[in-house]
Amino acid sequence: MSRDRWRKTMARLDEVLAHIDTNLEPALQRLFTLLRIRSISTDPAYAAECRACAEWHAKDLASIGFDAAVRDTPGHPMVVAHDRRAGGPSALFYGHYDVQPVDPLELWDHDPFEPMLADLPDGSRIIKGRGASDDKGQVMVFIEACRAWKAVTGSLPIPVSILLEGEEESGGVNLPPFLRQHAAELRADIGLICDTNMWDAHTPAIQTMLRGLCGEEVFIHAASRDLHSGFYGSAAANPNRVLARILADLHDADGRVTLRGFYDGVPELPEALRTDWDTLGFDPKAFLGEIGLSVPAGEQGRSALEMIWSRPTAEINGMGGGYQGEGFKTVIPAVASAKVSFRLVFDQDPHRIRAAFREHVRARLPADCRAEFKEHGSGSAIRFPIEDPAFAKAREALTAEWGKPAVFIAGGGSIPVTAELKQALGMDVILAGFALEDDRIHSPNEKYNGTSFHKGMRSWARILDALAK
Amino acid sequence: MSRDRWRKTMARLDEVLAHIDTNLEPALQRLFTLLRIRSISTDPAYAAECRACAEWHAKDLASIGFDAAVRDTPGHPMVVAHDRRAGGPSALFYGHYDVQPVDPLELWDHDPFEPMLADLPDGSRIIKGRGASDDKGQVMVFIEACRAWKAVTGSLPIPVSILLEGEEESGGVNLPPFLRQHAAELRADIGLICDTNMWDAHTPAIQTMLRGLCGEEVFIHAASRDLHSGFYGSAAANPNRVLARILADLHDADGRVTLRGFYDGVPELPEALRTDWDTLGFDPKAFLGEIGLSVPAGEQGRSALEMIWSRPTAEINGMGGGYQGEGFKTVIPAVASAKVSFRLVFDQDPHRIRAAFREHVRARLPADCRAEFKEHGSGSAIRFPIEDPAFAKAREALTAEWGKPAVFIAGGGSIPVTAELKQALGMDVILAGFALEDDRIHSPNEKYNGTSFHKGMRSWARILDALAK
């Protein structure tokens, strides 16, 4: 690059960053409008709100010059938008407009869909509401960065496509076929995703390893109807008891998962990564202390960081059977059920894990009991080639914005789309997000830091610029 | 008794039975009125309906000459009524006006509180509705027998008091203090309770052994809030997993309950009773087949009849934790809970069982987990002195009505009041009920046979007469 062109580019970036600084208020208002839409994808009652959310995005993107449309799927629709007028390497930004359910509602200290600002004791500001962090806030920091580039320069630094999904929180079964069907349209040189955490409130991070997920629901059926436990107690099979045994047997006494072949494809953490992670100064006491805990509860002999980043897990996300209301009811239910998820690492195969779980259940079914299974999405774990120059450019951009070296870390939560982008489109993904561990995503009182929102926009403005070089 | 007096008594009983036969329709209408009252005692939302139910009974009993009143307790009120103008041995009839919850509502084929008649294929008639059998139908057969005696003769054969409770289905914690407080008023020579089953649709029965009950609810608390299982999975203690282990460990591989000292005070079944029960022709295949099962699920080496009559049990009546709605939510809940009940036999001590359960839970609490307990009532098992002549008289009266020898059996379901009547008032109880195993009490589509209602009234008319002799 010539010295002149370099100066010109720098000047343009500074103008874009300044534009973001002076237009924070309207950006916040747009986010609030988006947060008011109750796009809970897992509950069919909110289907119309999910579509409304997609339509809001398409309209907003069209207003800043994207060729944007709501695209139907058998489930909630996608939003696809393109602005590919620039030269240089192309990027596909992926985000999701759907949010988690809000129960238990009584634990929120405000209406989860009436977003609000609040000031913390340290003087910093937070944005409160369901989806403020996961993923509406994080989607908007990217879109606002694009808006600023367009406002200041009339164009984007590189060709950009945007894909927003409406089923990330509910299995996302329609994404892989959509990607395959529209591979030619969606393929780009690099993927960009903003659905992850910073290392801490001051340290930007790129996640280069992500756990996969295998979600499964099991129903244990016994008698043809609910029974009185006085008349039938012990003589009749109790699905609660059968299910408790099945769930208890998922782990051995050392906290290891007992499913057959579960640890196939799970190597010890490569020494280089272990050394890297050791430098992070991760404090398990602080990590657990924030949620009222003190002792890592997983596999014995593993560090808490391994447990959440590089080891697979089995968690019972929900279970229920019989009478759960006020008071007592001496009933033996006809059915009991559980929602179980497995976090997968390295080369674990979600389909083999699902099969092993079903085998585990069937092996523990006593006479007269029947198991029924329901699949809730799956995604392999993923690792990105951090030697690719795009990763170095993005890291430098983040370092410049935050004034502190950005780090390559891993992620405990799966983002199945990363594996799907790799499989369907052959793309690697830069996962740079500005959420924080205390954002309470999926929980009551979700929030997004004002700093994450502001510097997140600036970070994406810088990354778009860096990728153009 | 002189031959004349005997003739006169017989003629009076025949008149009473004829009166019952010709006044079936108004008796049924009264029962329907009672069944329409939503007296679900375990749910505080129905407190007013419980009181309305008590008031209805008091008014009805007053209308046939009882000195009747609604009597307050710290919970739902009692109904106490006396008509002690006759001579001879006195009786206290106990029943309950409260009913079980009706969920899952979608499994009912009619409004549970809009009772209806239905004809079975064999031409017999059933009364459908929550409480039709347990215990409103069974209470009314006794009250209607009294009504018939009063209508025909102007008096009852023996002094009768009636005590109706409103918390039998929700722990009944206020009954023992009420009995102790009003012991002088309530004490009688014999107790009468109609809250039990016949042996089969043709064979009347008196239950002389009843299992006790110890109900307990446990809450397992871990993190200070619900967590995302991607971020915290395996590092954070999961109450669902802890609870599953606690519940699974309640039984060993042979189906025996593992609580410390659980089988203290549980002898082998006395040989005489075993011989008696062998003659009953109990068919475990038919018993379980009716509810879609085939293999007795309890202690290995025990018969199904032992399992439900003379062996203690541990049943998980309800359990729940985490997300149980539609779809999937990758959450680690802050709390999980279970409702567990123990059926007790012979000399098991409910208080020691409760303590052993709590010890079992605490011994399985990993670091960072806390258990909270809630007591849900308890009652010892009970055996009555079948050598007492009152039992022989009642058995003869039942045999006369049904044309088939009445049998002395046991009961799997506890009726804690029987133990409490013994303890507080020193009374034995004749447990003669007309419910059937297929009445679906505590379940959707509860019913009471028309024959149970009609011959139940006639049976009590005969028993009152027999006890006078």
PDB file of C-alpha atoms in Angstrom, chain B residues 78-280:
ATOM      1  CA  MET B  78     -64.020 -29.361  59.844  1.00  0.00           C
ATOM      2  CA  VAL B  79     -67.702 -30.289  59.869  1.00  0.00           C
ATOM      3  CA  VAL B  80     -68.917 -31.822  63.142  1.00  0.00           C
ATOM      4  CA  ALA B  81     -72.447 -33.179  63.512  1.00  0.00           C
ATOM      5  CA  HIS B  82     -74.145 -35.166  66.287  1.00  0.00           C
ATOM      6  CA  ASP B  83     -77.371 -37.107  66.650  1.00  0.00           C
ATOM      7  CA  ARG B  84     -77.026 -39.015  69.871  1.00  0.00           C
ATOM      8  CA  ARG B  85     -80.639 -39.421  70.888  1.00  0.00           C
ATOM      9  CA  ALA B  86     -80.625 -43.220  70.414  1.00  0.00           C
ATOM     10  CA  GLY B  87     -79.349 -45.695  72.997  1.00  0.00           C
ATOM     11  CA  GLY B  88     -76.716 -48.365  72.402  1.00  0.00           C
ATOM     12  CA  PRO B  89     -73.062 -48.205  71.383  1.00  0.00           C
ATOM     13  CA  SER B  90     -72.047 -44.923  69.841  1.00  0.00           C
ATOM     14  CA  ALA B  91     -70.270 -44.447  66.487  1.00  0.00           C
ATOM     15  CA  LEU B  92     -68.154 -41.694  64.992  1.00  0.00           C
ATOM     16  CA  PHE B  93     -68.233 -41.586  61.207  1.00  0.00           C
ATOM     17  CA  TYR B  94     -65.217 -39.928  59.611  1.00  0.00           C
ATOM     18  CA  GLY B  95     -65.010 -38.761  55.983  1.00  0.00           C
ATOM     19  CA  HIS B  96     -63.402 -35.995  53.987  1.00  0.00           C
ATOM     20  CA  TYR B  97     -64.944 -33.394  51.722  1.00  0.00           C
ATOM     21  CA  ASP B  98     -61.736 -32.320  49.964  1.00  0.00           C
ATOM     22  CA  VAL B  99     -60.550 -33.784  46.663  1.00  0.00           C
ATOM     23  CA  GLN B 100     -57.332 -34.235  44.707  1.00  0.00           C
ATOM     24  CA  PRO B 101     -56.185 -31.735  42.045  1.00  0.00           C
ATOM     25  CA  VAL B 102     -57.447 -32.506  38.537  1.00  0.00           C
ATOM     26  CA  ASP B 103     -54.350 -32.047  36.386  1.00  0.00           C
ATOM     27  CA  PRO B 104     -53.601 -33.111  33.711  1.00  0.00           C
ATOM     28  CA  LEU B 105     -56.934 -31.605  32.747  1.00  0.00           C
ATOM     29  CA  GLU B 106     -56.607 -32.574  29.080  1.00  0.00           C
ATOM     30  CA  LEU B 107     -56.888 -36.257  29.984  1.00  0.00           C
ATOM     31  CA  TRP B 108     -60.432 -35.875  31.364  1.00  0.00           C
ATOM     32  CA  ASP B 109     -63.217 -36.537  28.901  1.00  0.00           C
ATOM     33  CA  HIS B 110     -65.500 -34.056  30.692  1.00  0.00           C
ATOM     34  CA  ASP B 111     -65.285 -31.150  33.140  1.00  0.00           C
ATOM     35  CA  PRO B 112     -64.166 -32.884  36.377  1.00  0.00           C
ATOM     36  CA  PHE B 113     -66.495 -30.637  38.404  1.00  0.00           C
ATOM     37  CA  GLU B 114     -69.522 -31.130  36.174  1.00  0.00           C
ATOM     38  CA  PRO B 115     -70.532 -34.629  37.299  1.00  0.00           C
ATOM     39  CA  MET B 116     -72.403 -36.872  34.908  1.00  0.00           C
ATOM     40  CA  LEU B 117     -73.900 -40.335  34.665  1.00  0.00           C
ATOM     41  CA  ALA B 118     -72.718 -42.788  32.034  1.00  0.00           C
ATOM     42  CA  ASP B 119     -73.824 -46.256  31.068  1.00  0.00           C
ATOM     43  CA  LEU B 120     -71.255 -49.006  30.697  1.00  0.00           C
ATOM     44  CA  PRO B 121     -71.585 -51.623  27.954  1.00  0.00           C
ATOM     45  CA  ASP B 122     -72.843 -54.154  30.536  1.00  0.00           C
ATOM     46  CA  GLY B 123     -75.808 -51.879  31.271  1.00  0.00           C
ATOM     47  CA  SER B 124     -74.509 -50.719  34.651  1.00  0.00           C
ATOM     48  CA  ARG B 125     -74.341 -47.041  35.494  1.00  0.00           C
ATOM     49  CA  ILE B 126     -71.401 -44.983  36.760  1.00  0.00           C
ATOM     50  CA  ILE B 127     -71.154 -41.545  38.371  1.00  0.00           C
ATOM     51  CA  LYS B 128     -68.292 -39.493  36.886  1.00  0.00           C
ATOM     52  CA  GLY B 129     -66.492 -36.537  38.456  1.00  0.00           C
ATOM     53  CA  ARG B 130     -63.594 -35.581  40.759  1.00  0.00           C
ATOM     54  CA  GLY B 131     -64.474 -36.931  44.197  1.00  0.00           C
ATOM     55  CA  ALA B 132     -67.263 -39.196  42.903  1.00  0.00           C
ATOM     56  CA  SER B 133     -65.487 -42.058  44.667  1.00  0.00           C
ATOM     57  CA  ASP B 134     -62.812 -40.376  46.850  1.00  0.00           C
ATOM     58  CA  ASP B 135     -64.493 -39.417  49.129  1.00  0.00           C
ATOM     59  CA  LYS B 136     -67.697 -37.512  48.375  1.00  0.00           C
ATOM     60  CA  GLY B 137     -69.596 -40.510  47.013  1.00  0.00           C
ATOM     61  CA  GLN B 138     -68.457 -42.680  49.920  1.00  0.00           C
ATOM     62  CA  VAL B 139     -69.371 -40.003  52.482  1.00  0.00           C
ATOM     63  CA  MET B 140     -72.829 -39.554  51.017  1.00  0.00           C
ATOM     64  CA  VAL B 141     -73.701 -43.274  51.132  1.00  0.00           C
ATOM     65  CA  PHE B 142     -73.368 -43.062  54.917  1.00  0.00           C
ATOM     66  CA  ILE B 143     -75.245 -39.762  55.225  1.00  0.00           C
ATOM     67  CA  GLU B 144     -78.012 -41.057  52.959  1.00  0.00           C
ATOM     68  CA  ALA B 145     -78.331 -44.179  55.141  1.00  0.00           C
ATOM     69  CA  CYS B 146     -78.829 -41.895  58.152  1.00  0.00           C
ATOM     70  CA  ARG B 147     -81.320 -39.803  56.178  1.00  0.00           C
ATOM     71  CA  ALA B 148     -83.322 -42.927  55.338  1.00  0.00           C
ATOM     72  CA  TRP B 149     -83.400 -44.131  58.961  1.00  0.00           C
ATOM     73  CA  LYS B 150     -84.594 -40.709  60.080  1.00  0.00           C
ATOM     74  CA  ALA B 151     -87.211 -40.473  57.325  1.00  0.00           C
ATOM     75  CA  VAL B 152     -88.672 -43.899  58.103  1.00  0.00           C
ATOM     76  CA  THR B 153     -88.299 -44.121  61.901  1.00  0.00           C
ATOM     77  CA  GLY B 154     -87.621 -40.556  63.008  1.00  0.00           C
ATOM     78  CA  SER B 155     -84.368 -41.611  64.652  1.00  0.00           C
ATOM     79  CA  LEU B 156     -81.068 -43.469  64.189  1.00  0.00           C
ATOM     80  CA  PRO B 157     -80.496 -47.010  65.515  1.00  0.00           C
ATOM     81  CA  ILE B 158     -77.444 -45.887  67.505  1.00  0.00           C
ATOM     82  CA  PRO B 159     -75.923 -42.547  68.591  1.00  0.00           C
ATOM     83  CA  VAL B 160     -74.004 -41.169  65.623  1.00  0.00           C
ATOM     84  CA  SER B 161     -71.467 -38.374  65.323  1.00  0.00           C
ATOM     85  CA  ILE B 162     -70.029 -37.286  61.986  1.00  0.00           C
ATOM     86  CA  LEU B 163     -66.644 -35.639  61.443  1.00  0.00           C
ATOM     87  CA  LEU B 164     -65.768 -34.407  57.942  1.00  0.00           C
ATOM     88  CA  GLU B 165     -62.237 -33.182  57.254  1.00  0.00           C
ATOM     89  CA  GLY B 166     -61.111 -30.808  54.509  1.00  0.00           C
ATOM     90  CA  GLU B 167     -57.401 -31.653  54.329  1.00  0.00           C
ATOM     91  CA  GLU B 168     -57.208 -35.406  53.831  1.00  0.00           C
ATOM     92  CA  GLU B 169     -55.638 -34.948  50.381  1.00  0.00           C
ATOM     93  CA  SER B 170     -53.131 -32.337  51.548  1.00  0.00           C
ATOM     94  CA  GLY B 171     -51.388 -33.690  54.602  1.00  0.00           C
ATOM     95  CA  GLY B 172     -54.141 -33.302  57.168  1.00  0.00           C
ATOM     96  CA  VAL B 173     -51.875 -31.601  59.695  1.00  0.00           C
ATOM     97  CA  ASN B 174     -54.796 -29.978  61.516  1.00  0.00           C
ATOM     98  CA  LEU B 175     -56.708 -33.155  62.244  1.00  0.00           C
ATOM     99  CA  PRO B 176     -54.653 -34.599  65.134  1.00  0.00           C
ATOM    100  CA  PRO B 177     -54.740 -31.396  67.222  1.00  0.00           C
ATOM    101  CA  PHE B 178     -58.474 -31.043  66.465  1.00  0.00           C
ATOM    102  CA  LEU B 179     -59.112 -34.608  67.645  1.00  0.00           C
ATOM    103  CA  ARG B 180     -57.121 -34.055  70.817  1.00  0.00           C
ATOM    104  CA  GLN B 181     -58.799 -30.725  71.508  1.00  0.00           C
ATOM    105  CA  HIS B 182     -62.293 -32.160  71.098  1.00  0.00           C
ATOM    106  CA  ALA B 183     -61.629 -35.687  72.316  1.00  0.00           C
ATOM    107  CA  ALA B 184     -64.461 -35.691  74.850  1.00  0.00           C
ATOM    108  CA  GLU B 185     -66.947 -34.501  72.260  1.00  0.00           C
ATOM    109  CA  LEU B 186     -65.852 -36.864  69.490  1.00  0.00           C
ATOM    110  CA  ARG B 187     -65.047 -40.091  71.354  1.00  0.00           C
ATOM    111  CA  ALA B 188     -67.348 -43.006  70.541  1.00  0.00           C
ATOM    112  CA  ASP B 189     -67.369 -46.776  70.972  1.00  0.00           C
ATOM    113  CA  ILE B 190     -66.385 -47.446  67.366  1.00  0.00           C
ATOM    114  CA  GLY B 191     -65.220 -45.483  64.348  1.00  0.00           C
ATOM    115  CA  LEU B 192     -66.785 -45.897  60.924  1.00  0.00           C
ATOM    116  CA  ILE B 193     -64.976 -44.906  57.745  1.00  0.00           C
ATOM    117  CA  CYS B 194     -66.073 -45.292  54.157  1.00  0.00           C
ATOM    118  CA  ASP B 195     -62.933 -44.431  52.165  1.00  0.00           C
ATOM    119  CA  THR B 196     -61.842 -47.889  51.031  1.00  0.00           C
ATOM    120  CA  ASN B 197     -62.383 -50.433  48.271  1.00  0.00           C
ATOM    121  CA  MET B 198     -64.448 -53.582  48.002  1.00  0.00           C
ATOM    122  CA  TRP B 199     -62.401 -56.689  47.226  1.00  0.00           C
ATOM    123  CA  ASP B 200     -64.057 -56.737  43.806  1.00  0.00           C
ATOM    124  CA  ALA B 201     -67.324 -55.470  42.356  1.00  0.00           C
ATOM    125  CA  HIS B 202     -69.242 -58.323  44.003  1.00  0.00           C
ATOM    126  CA  THR B 203     -67.340 -58.908  47.231  1.00  0.00           C
ATOM    127  CA  PRO B 204     -67.668 -56.512  50.163  1.00  0.00           C
ATOM    128  CA  ALA B 205     -64.592 -56.085  52.337  1.00  0.00           C
ATOM    129  CA  ILE B 206     -63.433 -54.589  55.620  1.00  0.00           C
ATOM    130  CA  GLN B 207     -59.853 -53.371  55.728  1.00  0.00           C
ATOM    131  CA  THR B 208     -58.178 -54.358  58.947  1.00  0.00           C
ATOM    132  CA  MET B 209     -54.590 -53.413  58.026  1.00  0.00           C
ATOM    133  CA  LEU B 210     -53.604 -50.130  56.436  1.00  0.00           C
ATOM    134  CA  ARG B 211     -50.243 -48.806  55.338  1.00  0.00           C
ATOM    135  CA  GLY B 212     -49.029 -45.575  56.878  1.00  0.00           C
ATOM    136  CA  LEU B 213     -47.537 -42.647  55.010  1.00  0.00           C
ATOM    137  CA  CYS B 214     -44.609 -40.302  55.308  1.00  0.00           C
ATOM    138  CA  GLY B 215     -44.612 -37.516  52.718  1.00  0.00           C
ATOM    139  CA  GLU B 216     -41.555 -35.356  52.162  1.00  0.00           C
ATOM    140  CA  GLU B 217     -40.462 -32.717  49.675  1.00  0.00           C
ATOM    141  CA  VAL B 218     -36.813 -31.947  49.037  1.00  0.00           C
ATOM    142  CA  PHE B 219     -35.265 -28.980  47.243  1.00  0.00           C
ATOM    143  CA  ILE B 220     -31.643 -29.124  46.068  1.00  0.00           C
ATOM    144  CA  HIS B 221     -30.078 -25.679  45.719  1.00  0.00           C
ATOM    145  CA  ALA B 222     -26.742 -24.998  44.015  1.00  0.00           C
ATOM    146  CA  ALA B 223     -25.784 -21.849  42.066  1.00  0.00           C
ATOM    147  CA  SER B 224     -27.291 -18.497  42.970  1.00  0.00           C
ATOM    148  CA  ARG B 225     -29.099 -18.335  39.616  1.00  0.00           C
ATOM    149  CA  ASP B 226     -29.930 -20.372  36.523  1.00  0.00           C
ATOM    150  CA  LEU B 227     -26.828 -20.847  34.359  1.00  0.00           C
ATOM    151  CA  HIS B 228     -26.037 -21.362  30.677  1.00  0.00           C
ATOM    152  CA  SER B 229     -24.822 -24.946  30.409  1.00  0.00           C
ATOM    153  CA  GLY B 230     -22.374 -23.973  27.655  1.00  0.00           C
ATOM    154  CA  PHE B 231     -20.510 -21.515  29.833  1.00  0.00           C
ATOM    155  CA  TYR B 232     -20.801 -23.381  33.108  1.00  0.00           C
ATOM    156  CA  GLY B 233     -21.499 -26.977  32.062  1.00  0.00           C
ATOM    157  CA  SER B 234     -19.722 -29.532  34.289  1.00  0.00           C
ATOM    158  CA  ALA B 235     -17.822 -26.865  36.253  1.00  0.00           C
ATOM    159  CA  ALA B 236     -21.005 -25.811  38.063  1.00  0.00           C
ATOM    160  CA  ALA B 237     -22.945 -28.244  40.255  1.00  0.00           C
ATOM    161  CA  ASN B 238     -26.210 -29.246  38.556  1.00  0.00           C
ATOM    162  CA  PRO B 239     -29.067 -29.801  41.057  1.00  0.00           C
ATOM    163  CA  ASN B 240     -30.851 -32.058  38.533  1.00  0.00           C
ATOM    164  CA  ARG B 241     -27.882 -34.402  38.531  1.00  0.00           C
ATOM    165  CA  VAL B 242     -27.543 -34.336  42.319  1.00  0.00           C
ATOM    166  CA  LEU B 243     -31.258 -35.005  42.739  1.00  0.00           C
ATOM    167  CA  ALA B 244     -31.258 -37.844  40.189  1.00  0.00           C
ATOM    168  CA  ARG B 245     -28.490 -39.555  42.190  1.00  0.00           C
ATOM    169  CA  ILE B 246     -30.363 -39.072  45.480  1.00  0.00           C
ATOM    170  CA  LEU B 247     -33.563 -40.488  44.015  1.00  0.00           C
ATOM    171  CA  ALA B 248     -31.883 -43.360  42.148  1.00  0.00           C
ATOM    172  CA  ASP B 249     -30.137 -44.409  45.358  1.00  0.00           C
ATOM    173  CA  LEU B 250     -33.452 -44.805  47.210  1.00  0.00           C
ATOM    174  CA  HIS B 251     -33.645 -48.394  45.938  1.00  0.00           C
ATOM    175  CA  ASP B 252     -31.031 -51.091  45.543  1.00  0.00           C
ATOM    176  CA  ALA B 253     -30.819 -53.439  42.566  1.00  0.00           C
ATOM    177  CA  ASP B 254     -33.345 -55.797  44.207  1.00  0.00           C
ATOM    178  CA  GLY B 255     -35.917 -53.040  44.648  1.00  0.00           C
ATOM    179  CA  ARG B 256     -35.377 -52.743  48.398  1.00  0.00           C
ATOM    180  CA  VAL B 257     -35.397 -49.281  49.970  1.00  0.00           C
ATOM    181  CA  THR B 258     -31.905 -48.303  51.099  1.00  0.00           C
ATOM    182  CA  LEU B 259     -32.703 -45.823  53.903  1.00  0.00           C
ATOM    183  CA  ARG B 260     -30.963 -46.681  57.139  1.00  0.00           C
ATOM    184  CA  GLY B 261     -33.243 -48.699  59.427  1.00  0.00           C
ATOM    185  CA  PHE B 262     -36.066 -48.613  56.873  1.00  0.00           C
ATOM    186  CA  TYR B 263     -37.133 -52.209  57.537  1.00  0.00           C
ATOM    187  CA  ASP B 264     -37.005 -51.906  61.339  1.00  0.00           C
ATOM    188  CA  GLY B 265     -40.420 -52.989  62.644  1.00  0.00           C
ATOM    189  CA  VAL B 266     -41.360 -54.785  59.427  1.00  0.00           C
ATOM    190  CA  PRO B 267     -41.967 -58.486  60.221  1.00  0.00           C
ATOM    191  CA  GLU B 268     -42.768 -61.189  57.722  1.00  0.00           C
ATOM    192  CA  LEU B 269     -46.518 -61.437  57.119  1.00  0.00           C
ATOM    193  CA  PRO B 270     -48.154 -63.544  59.900  1.00  0.00           C
ATOM    194  CA  GLU B 271     -48.896 -67.008  58.553  1.00  0.00           C
ATOM    195  CA  ALA B 272     -52.647 -66.734  59.310  1.00  0.00           C
ATOM    196  CA  LEU B 273     -53.012 -63.629  57.190  1.00  0.00           C
ATOM    197  CA  ARG B 274     -50.913 -65.102  54.396  1.00  0.00           C
ATOM    198  CA  THR B 275     -53.221 -68.121  54.297  1.00  0.00           C
ATOM    199  CA  ASP B 276     -56.289 -65.847  54.271  1.00  0.00           C
ATOM    200  CA  TRP B 277     -54.904 -63.740  51.428  1.00  0.00           C
ATOM    201  CA  ASP B 278     -54.013 -66.830  49.432  1.00  0.00           C
ATOM    202  CA  THR B 279     -57.701 -67.696  49.321  1.00  0.00           C
ATOM    203  CA  LEU B 280     -58.573 -64.357  47.736  1.00  0.00           C
TER     204      LEU B 280
END
